[in-house]
PDB file of C-alpha atoms in Angstrom:
ATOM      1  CA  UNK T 341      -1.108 131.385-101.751  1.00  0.00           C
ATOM      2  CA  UNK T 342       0.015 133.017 -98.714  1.00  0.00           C
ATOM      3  CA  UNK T 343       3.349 135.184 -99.209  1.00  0.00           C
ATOM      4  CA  UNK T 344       5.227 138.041 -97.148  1.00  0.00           C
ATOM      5  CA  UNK T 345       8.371 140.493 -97.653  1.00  0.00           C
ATOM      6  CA  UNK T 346      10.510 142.027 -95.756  1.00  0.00           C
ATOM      7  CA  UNK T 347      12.036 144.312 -98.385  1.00  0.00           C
ATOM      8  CA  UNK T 348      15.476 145.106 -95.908  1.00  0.00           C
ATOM      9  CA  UNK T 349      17.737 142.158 -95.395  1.00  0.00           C
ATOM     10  CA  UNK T 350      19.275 144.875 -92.747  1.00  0.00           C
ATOM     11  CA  UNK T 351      18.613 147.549 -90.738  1.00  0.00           C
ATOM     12  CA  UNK T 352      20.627 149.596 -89.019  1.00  0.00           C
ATOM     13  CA  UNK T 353      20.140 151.927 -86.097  1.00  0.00           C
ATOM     14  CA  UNK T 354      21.394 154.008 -83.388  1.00  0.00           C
ATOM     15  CA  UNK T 355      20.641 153.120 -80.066  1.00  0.00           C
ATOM     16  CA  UNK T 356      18.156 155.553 -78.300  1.00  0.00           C
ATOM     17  CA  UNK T 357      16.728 155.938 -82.008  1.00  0.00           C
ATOM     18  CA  UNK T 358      13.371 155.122 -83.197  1.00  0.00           C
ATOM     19  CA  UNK T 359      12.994 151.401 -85.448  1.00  0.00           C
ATOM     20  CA  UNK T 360      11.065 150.236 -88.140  1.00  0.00           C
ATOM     21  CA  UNK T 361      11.414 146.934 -89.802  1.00  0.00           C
ATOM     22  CA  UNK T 362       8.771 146.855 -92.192  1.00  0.00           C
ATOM     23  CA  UNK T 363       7.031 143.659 -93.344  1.00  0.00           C
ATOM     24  CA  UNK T 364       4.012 143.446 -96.694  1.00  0.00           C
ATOM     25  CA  UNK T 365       1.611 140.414 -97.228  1.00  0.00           C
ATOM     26  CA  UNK T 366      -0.376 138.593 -99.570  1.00  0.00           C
ATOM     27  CA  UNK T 367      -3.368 136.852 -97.904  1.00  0.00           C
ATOM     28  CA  UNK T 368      -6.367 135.261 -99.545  1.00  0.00           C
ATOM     29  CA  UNK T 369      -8.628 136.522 -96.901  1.00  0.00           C
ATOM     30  CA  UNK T 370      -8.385 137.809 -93.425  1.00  0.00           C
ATOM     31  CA  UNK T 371      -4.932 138.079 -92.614  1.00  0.00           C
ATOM     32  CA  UNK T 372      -3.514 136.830 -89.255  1.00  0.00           C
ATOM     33  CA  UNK T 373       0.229 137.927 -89.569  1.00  0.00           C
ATOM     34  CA  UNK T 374       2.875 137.869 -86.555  1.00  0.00           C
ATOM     35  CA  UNK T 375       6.350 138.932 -85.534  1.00  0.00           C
ATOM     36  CA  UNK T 376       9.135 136.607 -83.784  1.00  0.00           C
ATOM     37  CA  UNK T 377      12.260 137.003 -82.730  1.00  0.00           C
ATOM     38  CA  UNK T 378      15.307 135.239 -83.382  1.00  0.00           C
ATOM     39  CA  UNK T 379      18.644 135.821 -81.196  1.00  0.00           C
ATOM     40  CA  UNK T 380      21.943 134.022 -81.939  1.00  0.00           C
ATOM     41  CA  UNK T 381      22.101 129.697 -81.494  1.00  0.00           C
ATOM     42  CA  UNK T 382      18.319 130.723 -79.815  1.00  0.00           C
ATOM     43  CA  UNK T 383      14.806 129.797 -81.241  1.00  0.00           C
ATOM     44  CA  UNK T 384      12.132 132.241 -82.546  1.00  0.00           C
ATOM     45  CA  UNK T 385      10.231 134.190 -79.509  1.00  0.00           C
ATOM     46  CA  UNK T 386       7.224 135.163 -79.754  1.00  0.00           C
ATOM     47  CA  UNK T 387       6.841 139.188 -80.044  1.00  0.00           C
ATOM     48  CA  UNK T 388       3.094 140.303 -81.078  1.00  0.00           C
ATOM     49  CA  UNK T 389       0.230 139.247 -83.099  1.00  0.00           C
ATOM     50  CA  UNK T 390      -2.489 140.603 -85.304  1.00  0.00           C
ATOM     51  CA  UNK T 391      -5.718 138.757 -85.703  1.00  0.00           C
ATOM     52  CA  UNK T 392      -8.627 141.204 -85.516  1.00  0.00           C
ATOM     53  CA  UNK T 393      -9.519 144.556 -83.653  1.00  0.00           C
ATOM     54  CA  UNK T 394      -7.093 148.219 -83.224  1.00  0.00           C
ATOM     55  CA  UNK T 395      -4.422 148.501 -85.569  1.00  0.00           C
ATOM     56  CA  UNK T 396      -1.726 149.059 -83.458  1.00  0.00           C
ATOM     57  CA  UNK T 397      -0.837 146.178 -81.726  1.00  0.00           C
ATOM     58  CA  UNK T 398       1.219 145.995 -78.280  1.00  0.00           C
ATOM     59  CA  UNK T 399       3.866 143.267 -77.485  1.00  0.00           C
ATOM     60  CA  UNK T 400       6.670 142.081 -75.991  1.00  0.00           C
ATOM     61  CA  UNK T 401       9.878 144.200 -75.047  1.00  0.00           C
ATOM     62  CA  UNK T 402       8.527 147.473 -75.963  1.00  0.00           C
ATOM     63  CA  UNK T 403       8.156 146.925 -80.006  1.00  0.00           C
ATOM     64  CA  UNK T 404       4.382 147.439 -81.594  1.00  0.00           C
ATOM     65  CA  UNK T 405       3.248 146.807 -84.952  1.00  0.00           C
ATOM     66  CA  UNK T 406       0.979 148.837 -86.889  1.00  0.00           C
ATOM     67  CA  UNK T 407      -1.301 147.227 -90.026  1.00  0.00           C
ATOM     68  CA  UNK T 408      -1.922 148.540 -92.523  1.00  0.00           C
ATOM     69  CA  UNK T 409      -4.667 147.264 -94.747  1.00  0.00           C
ATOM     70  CA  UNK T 410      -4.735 149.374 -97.626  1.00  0.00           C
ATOM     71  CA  UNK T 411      -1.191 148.778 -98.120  1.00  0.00           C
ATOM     72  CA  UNK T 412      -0.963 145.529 -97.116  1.00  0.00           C
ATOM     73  CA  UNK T 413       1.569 146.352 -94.388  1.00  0.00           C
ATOM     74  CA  UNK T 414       2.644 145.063 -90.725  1.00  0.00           C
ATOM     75  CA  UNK T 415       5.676 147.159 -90.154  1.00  0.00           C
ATOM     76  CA  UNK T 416       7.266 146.409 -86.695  1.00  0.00           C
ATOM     77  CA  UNK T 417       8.680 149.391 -84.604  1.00  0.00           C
ATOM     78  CA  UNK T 418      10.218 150.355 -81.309  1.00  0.00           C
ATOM     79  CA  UNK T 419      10.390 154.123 -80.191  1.00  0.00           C
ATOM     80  CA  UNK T 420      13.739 154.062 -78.854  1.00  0.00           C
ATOM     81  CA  UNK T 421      15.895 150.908 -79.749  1.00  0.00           C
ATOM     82  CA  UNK T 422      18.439 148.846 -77.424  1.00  0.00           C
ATOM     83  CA  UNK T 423      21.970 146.952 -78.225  1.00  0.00           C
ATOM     84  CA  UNK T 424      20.207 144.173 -77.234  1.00  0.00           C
ATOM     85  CA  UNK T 425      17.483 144.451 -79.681  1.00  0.00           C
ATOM     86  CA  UNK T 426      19.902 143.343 -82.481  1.00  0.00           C
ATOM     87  CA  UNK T 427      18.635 140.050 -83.987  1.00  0.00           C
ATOM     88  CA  UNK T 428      17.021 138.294 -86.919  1.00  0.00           C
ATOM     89  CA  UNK T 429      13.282 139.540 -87.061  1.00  0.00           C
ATOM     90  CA  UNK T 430      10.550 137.622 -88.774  1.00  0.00           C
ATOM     91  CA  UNK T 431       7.634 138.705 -90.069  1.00  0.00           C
ATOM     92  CA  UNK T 432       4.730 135.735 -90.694  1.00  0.00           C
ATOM     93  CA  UNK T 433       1.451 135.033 -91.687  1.00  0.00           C
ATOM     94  CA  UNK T 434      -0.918 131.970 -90.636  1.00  0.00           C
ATOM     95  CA  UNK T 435      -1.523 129.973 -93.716  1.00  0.00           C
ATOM     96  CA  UNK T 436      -5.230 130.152 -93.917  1.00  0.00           C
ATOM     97  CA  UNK T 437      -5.128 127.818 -97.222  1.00  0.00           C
ATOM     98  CA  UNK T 438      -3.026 124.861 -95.426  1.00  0.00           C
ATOM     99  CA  UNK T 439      -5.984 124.281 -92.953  1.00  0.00           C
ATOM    100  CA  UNK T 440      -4.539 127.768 -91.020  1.00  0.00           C
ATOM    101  CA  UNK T 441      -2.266 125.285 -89.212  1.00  0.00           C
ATOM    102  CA  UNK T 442       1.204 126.511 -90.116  1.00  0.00           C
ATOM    103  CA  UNK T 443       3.192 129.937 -90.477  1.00  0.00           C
ATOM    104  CA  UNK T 444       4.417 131.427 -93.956  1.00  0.00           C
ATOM    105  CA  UNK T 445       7.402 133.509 -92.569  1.00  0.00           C
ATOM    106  CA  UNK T 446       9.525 136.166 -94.642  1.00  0.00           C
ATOM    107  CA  UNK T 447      12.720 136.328 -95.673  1.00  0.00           C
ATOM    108  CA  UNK T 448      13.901 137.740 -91.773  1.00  0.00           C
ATOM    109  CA  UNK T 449      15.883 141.239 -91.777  1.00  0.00           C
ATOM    110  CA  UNK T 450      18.611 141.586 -89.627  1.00  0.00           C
ATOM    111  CA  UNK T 451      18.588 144.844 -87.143  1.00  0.00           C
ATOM    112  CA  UNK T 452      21.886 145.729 -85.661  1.00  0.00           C
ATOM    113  CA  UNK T 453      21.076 148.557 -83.125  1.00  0.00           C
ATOM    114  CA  UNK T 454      24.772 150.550 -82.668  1.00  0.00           C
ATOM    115  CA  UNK T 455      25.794 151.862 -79.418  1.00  0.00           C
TER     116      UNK T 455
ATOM    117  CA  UNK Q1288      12.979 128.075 -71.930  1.00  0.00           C
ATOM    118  CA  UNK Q1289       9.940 127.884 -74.117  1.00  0.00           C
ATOM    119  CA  UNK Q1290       8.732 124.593 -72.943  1.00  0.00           C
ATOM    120  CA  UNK Q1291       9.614 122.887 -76.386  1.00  0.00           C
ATOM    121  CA  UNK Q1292      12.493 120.221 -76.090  1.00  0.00           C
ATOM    122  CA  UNK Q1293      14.967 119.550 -79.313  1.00  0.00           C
ATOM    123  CA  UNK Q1294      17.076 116.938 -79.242  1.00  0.00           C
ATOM    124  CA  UNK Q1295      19.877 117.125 -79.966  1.00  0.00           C
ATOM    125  CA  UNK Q1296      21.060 120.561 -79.975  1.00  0.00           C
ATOM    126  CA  UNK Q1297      23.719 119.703 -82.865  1.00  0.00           C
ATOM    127  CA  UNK Q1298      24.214 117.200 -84.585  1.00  0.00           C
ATOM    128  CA  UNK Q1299      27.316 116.193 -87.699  1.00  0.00           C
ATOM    129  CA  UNK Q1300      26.977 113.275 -90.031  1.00  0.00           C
ATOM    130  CA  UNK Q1301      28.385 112.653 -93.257  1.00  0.00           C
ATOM    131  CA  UNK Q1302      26.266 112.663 -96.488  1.00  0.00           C
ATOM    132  CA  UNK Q1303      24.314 109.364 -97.017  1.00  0.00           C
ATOM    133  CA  UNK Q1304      23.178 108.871 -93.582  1.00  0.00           C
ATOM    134  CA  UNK Q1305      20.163 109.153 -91.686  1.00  0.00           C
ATOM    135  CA  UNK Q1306      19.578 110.741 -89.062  1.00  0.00           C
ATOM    136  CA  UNK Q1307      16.613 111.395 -86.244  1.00  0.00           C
ATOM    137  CA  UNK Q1308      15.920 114.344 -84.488  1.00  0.00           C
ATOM    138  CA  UNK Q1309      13.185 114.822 -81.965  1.00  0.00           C
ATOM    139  CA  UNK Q1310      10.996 117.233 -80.165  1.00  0.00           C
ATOM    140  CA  UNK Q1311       8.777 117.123 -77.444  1.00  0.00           C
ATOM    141  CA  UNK Q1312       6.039 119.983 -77.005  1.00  0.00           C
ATOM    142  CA  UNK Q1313       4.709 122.277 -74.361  1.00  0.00           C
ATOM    143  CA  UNK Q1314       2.792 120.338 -71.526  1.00  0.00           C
ATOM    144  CA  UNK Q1315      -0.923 119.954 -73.136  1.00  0.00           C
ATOM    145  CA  UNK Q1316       0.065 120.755 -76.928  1.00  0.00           C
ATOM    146  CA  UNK Q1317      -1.612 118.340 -79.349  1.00  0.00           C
ATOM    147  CA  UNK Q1318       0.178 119.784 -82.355  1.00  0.00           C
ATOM    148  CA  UNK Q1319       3.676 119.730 -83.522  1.00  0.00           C
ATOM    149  CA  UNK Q1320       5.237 121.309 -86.449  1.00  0.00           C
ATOM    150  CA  UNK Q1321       8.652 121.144 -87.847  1.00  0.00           C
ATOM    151  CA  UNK Q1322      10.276 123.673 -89.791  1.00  0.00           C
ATOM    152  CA  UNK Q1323      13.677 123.853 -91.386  1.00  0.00           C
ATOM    153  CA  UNK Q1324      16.131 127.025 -91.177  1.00  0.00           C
ATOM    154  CA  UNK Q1325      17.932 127.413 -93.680  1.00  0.00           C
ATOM    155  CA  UNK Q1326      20.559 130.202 -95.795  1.00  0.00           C
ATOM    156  CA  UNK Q1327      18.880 129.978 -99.391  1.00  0.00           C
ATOM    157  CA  UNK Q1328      15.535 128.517 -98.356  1.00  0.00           C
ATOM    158  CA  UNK Q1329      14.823 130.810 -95.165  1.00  0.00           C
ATOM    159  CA  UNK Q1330      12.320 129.625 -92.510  1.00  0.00           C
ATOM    160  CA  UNK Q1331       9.843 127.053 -94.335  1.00  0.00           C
ATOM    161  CA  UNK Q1332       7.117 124.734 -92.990  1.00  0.00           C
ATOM    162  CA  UNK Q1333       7.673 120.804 -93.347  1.00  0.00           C
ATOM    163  CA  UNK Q1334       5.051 119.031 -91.815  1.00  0.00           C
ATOM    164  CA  UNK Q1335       2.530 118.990 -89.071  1.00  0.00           C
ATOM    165  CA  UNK Q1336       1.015 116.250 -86.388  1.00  0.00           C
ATOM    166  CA  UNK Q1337      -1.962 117.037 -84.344  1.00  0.00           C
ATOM    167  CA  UNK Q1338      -2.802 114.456 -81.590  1.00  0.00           C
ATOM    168  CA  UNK Q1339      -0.906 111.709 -83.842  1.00  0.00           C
ATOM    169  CA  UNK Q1340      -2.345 111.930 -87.069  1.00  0.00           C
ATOM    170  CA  UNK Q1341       0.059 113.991 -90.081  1.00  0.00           C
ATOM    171  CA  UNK Q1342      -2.724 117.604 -90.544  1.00  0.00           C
ATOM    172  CA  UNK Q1343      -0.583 119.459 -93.276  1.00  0.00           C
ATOM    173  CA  UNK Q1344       2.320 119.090 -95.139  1.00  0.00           C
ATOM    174  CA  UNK Q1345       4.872 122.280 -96.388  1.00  0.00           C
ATOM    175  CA  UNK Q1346       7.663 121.825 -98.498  1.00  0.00           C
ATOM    176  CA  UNK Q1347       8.926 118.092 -96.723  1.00  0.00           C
ATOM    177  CA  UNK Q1348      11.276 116.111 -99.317  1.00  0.00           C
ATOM    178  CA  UNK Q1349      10.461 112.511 -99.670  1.00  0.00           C
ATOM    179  CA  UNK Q1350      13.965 111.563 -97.890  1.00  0.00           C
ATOM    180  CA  UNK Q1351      12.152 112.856 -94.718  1.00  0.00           C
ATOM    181  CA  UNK Q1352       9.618 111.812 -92.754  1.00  0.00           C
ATOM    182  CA  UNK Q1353       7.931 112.436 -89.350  1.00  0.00           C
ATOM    183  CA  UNK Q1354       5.729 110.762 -86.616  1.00  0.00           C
ATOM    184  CA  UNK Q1355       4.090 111.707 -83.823  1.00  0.00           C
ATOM    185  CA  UNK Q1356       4.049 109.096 -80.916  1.00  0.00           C
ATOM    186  CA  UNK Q1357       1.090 108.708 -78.520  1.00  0.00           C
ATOM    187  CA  UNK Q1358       3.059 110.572 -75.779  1.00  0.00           C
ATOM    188  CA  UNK Q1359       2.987 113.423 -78.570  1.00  0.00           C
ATOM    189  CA  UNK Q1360       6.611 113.570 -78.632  1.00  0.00           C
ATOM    190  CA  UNK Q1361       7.633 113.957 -82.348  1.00  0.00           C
ATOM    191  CA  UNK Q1362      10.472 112.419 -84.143  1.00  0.00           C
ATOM    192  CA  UNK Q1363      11.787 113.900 -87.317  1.00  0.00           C
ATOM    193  CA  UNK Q1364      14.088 111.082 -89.473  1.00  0.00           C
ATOM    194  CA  UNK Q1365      16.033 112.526 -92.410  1.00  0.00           C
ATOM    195  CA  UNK Q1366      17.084 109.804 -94.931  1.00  0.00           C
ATOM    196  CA  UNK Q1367      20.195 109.683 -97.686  1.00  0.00           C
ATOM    197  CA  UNK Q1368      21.449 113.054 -95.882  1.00  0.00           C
ATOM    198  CA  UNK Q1369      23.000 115.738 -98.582  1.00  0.00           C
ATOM    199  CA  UNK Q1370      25.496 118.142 -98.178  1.00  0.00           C
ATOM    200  CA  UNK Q1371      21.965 120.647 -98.541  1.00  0.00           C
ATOM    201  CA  UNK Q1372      20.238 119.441 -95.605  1.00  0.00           C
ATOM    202  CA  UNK Q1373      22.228 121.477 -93.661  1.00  0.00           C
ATOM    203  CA  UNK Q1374      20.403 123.563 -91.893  1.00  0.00           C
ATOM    204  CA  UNK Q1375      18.520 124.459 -88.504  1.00  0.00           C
ATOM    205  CA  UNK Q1376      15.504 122.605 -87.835  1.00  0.00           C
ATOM    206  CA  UNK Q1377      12.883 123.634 -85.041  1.00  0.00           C
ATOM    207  CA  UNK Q1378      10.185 122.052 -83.874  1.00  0.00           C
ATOM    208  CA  UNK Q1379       6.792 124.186 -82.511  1.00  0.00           C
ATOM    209  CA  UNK Q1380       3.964 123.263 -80.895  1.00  0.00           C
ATOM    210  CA  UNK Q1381       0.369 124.502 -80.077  1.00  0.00           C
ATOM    211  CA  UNK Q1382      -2.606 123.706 -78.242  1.00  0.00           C
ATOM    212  CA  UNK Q1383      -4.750 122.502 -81.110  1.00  0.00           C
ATOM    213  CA  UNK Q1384      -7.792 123.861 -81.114  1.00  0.00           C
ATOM    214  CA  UNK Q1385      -8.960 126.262 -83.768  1.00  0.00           C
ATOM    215  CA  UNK Q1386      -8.690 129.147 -82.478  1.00  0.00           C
ATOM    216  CA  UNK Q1387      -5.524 128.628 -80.021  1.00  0.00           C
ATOM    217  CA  UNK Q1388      -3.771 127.216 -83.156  1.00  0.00           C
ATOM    218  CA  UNK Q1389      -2.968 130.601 -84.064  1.00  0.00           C
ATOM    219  CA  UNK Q1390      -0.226 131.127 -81.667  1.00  0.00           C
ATOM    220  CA  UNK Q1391       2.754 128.274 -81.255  1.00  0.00           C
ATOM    221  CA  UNK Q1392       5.919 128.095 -79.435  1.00  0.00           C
ATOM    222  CA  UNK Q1393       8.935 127.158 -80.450  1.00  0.00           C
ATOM    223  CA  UNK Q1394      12.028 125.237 -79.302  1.00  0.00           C
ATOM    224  CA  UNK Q1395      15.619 126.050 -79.201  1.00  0.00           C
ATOM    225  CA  UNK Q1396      16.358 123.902 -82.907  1.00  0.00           C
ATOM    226  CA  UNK Q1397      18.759 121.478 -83.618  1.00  0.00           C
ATOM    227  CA  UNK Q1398      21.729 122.450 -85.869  1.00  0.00           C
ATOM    228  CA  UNK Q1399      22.294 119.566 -88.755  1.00  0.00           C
ATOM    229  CA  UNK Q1400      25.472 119.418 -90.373  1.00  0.00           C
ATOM    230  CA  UNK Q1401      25.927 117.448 -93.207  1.00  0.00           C
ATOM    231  CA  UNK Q1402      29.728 116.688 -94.389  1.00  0.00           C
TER     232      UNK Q1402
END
């Protein structure tokens, strides 16, 4: 069965400072693993994906992901954060075994990005 | 706006009750996935219509159940409502093919509250 972690239920940060939410899997298989956003009474956006290819993906609002397959990582990171980065992050993985139709998402970790 | 429509947006009822919430996707999505948000149970998969025909099924309780209608708008009814199906529930959709299925968009959710 499909799992993932996200071993911080919060993460706190500076603004102007670098931050890493950090996400592990458990895949049977090739692992196709994704981050979304979540901002308050909103729905989850979309932020970057992994499927194949370089492993440091690019996506939305300046944050990148980097994985990791020897450690079974997808940590999510932003080289200088923003107040308005603060939000419920989720990291997620396709579920190959349900037909690879539906996401297995983590726990979420909450960033708070101080000014 | 993601191009996913929940209706409604909240939505109190007292325990017993049933309720229907409902979701239409992104212009050209075939599939349409529901997932419910909530404290102790976090972000989990309940069920999934492609092109009006149920493809997977998560962690869906009996008391629920869900259709998909030949305009592809999906209705989610929840049955004998307990205080513990409280939660957020979101609807996603996706364009359905194999490889497309990989990425889906979500809507805004609709906020149950069960007293």
């Amino acid at each position: 069965a499909q799992s993932v972690a996200q071993p911080e239920d919060q993460v706190n940060v500076a603004e102007g400072n670098p931050l890493t939410v950090k996400c592990t899997y458990s895949v049977s298989g090739n692992p196709y693993l994704f981050w979304y956003v979540q901002y308050p009474n909103r729905g989850l956006q979309f932020l970057l994906k992994y499927i194949t290819g370089d492993n440091l993906v690019k996506g939305s609002y300046g944050f990148e992901a980097e994985f990791n397959k020897s450690q079974t990582s997808f940590h999510l990171k932003k080289p200088s954060a923003l107040v308005s980065d603060s939000a419920l992050y989720f990291c997620a993985v396709r579920d190959m075994d349900n037909y690879g139709q539906n996401f297995v998402f983590g726990p979420g970790t909450r960033l708070s990005v101080l000014p | 706006d993601s191009g996913v429509t929940q209706t409604p947006k909240h939505l109190i009822t007292a325990t017993g009750q049933r309720v229907t919430l409902r979701c239409s996707p992104r212009s050209g999505d075939l599939s349409v996935y529901w997932y419910q948000q909530s404290l102790d149970q976090g972000l989990q998969f309940l069920i999934q219509y492609y092109n009006g025909e149920e493809r997977a099924k998560g962690n869906i309780l009996e008391r629920f159940s869900a259709q998909q209608f030949p305009d592809l708008h999906s209705e989610l009814n929840l049955s004998s409502l307990e205080l513990g199906d409280s939660a957020l529930y979101f609807c996603a959709s996706s364009p359905g093919s194999l490889d497309s299925d990989l990425l889906s968009t979500f809507g805004s959710g609709t906020r149950l509250t069960v007293v």
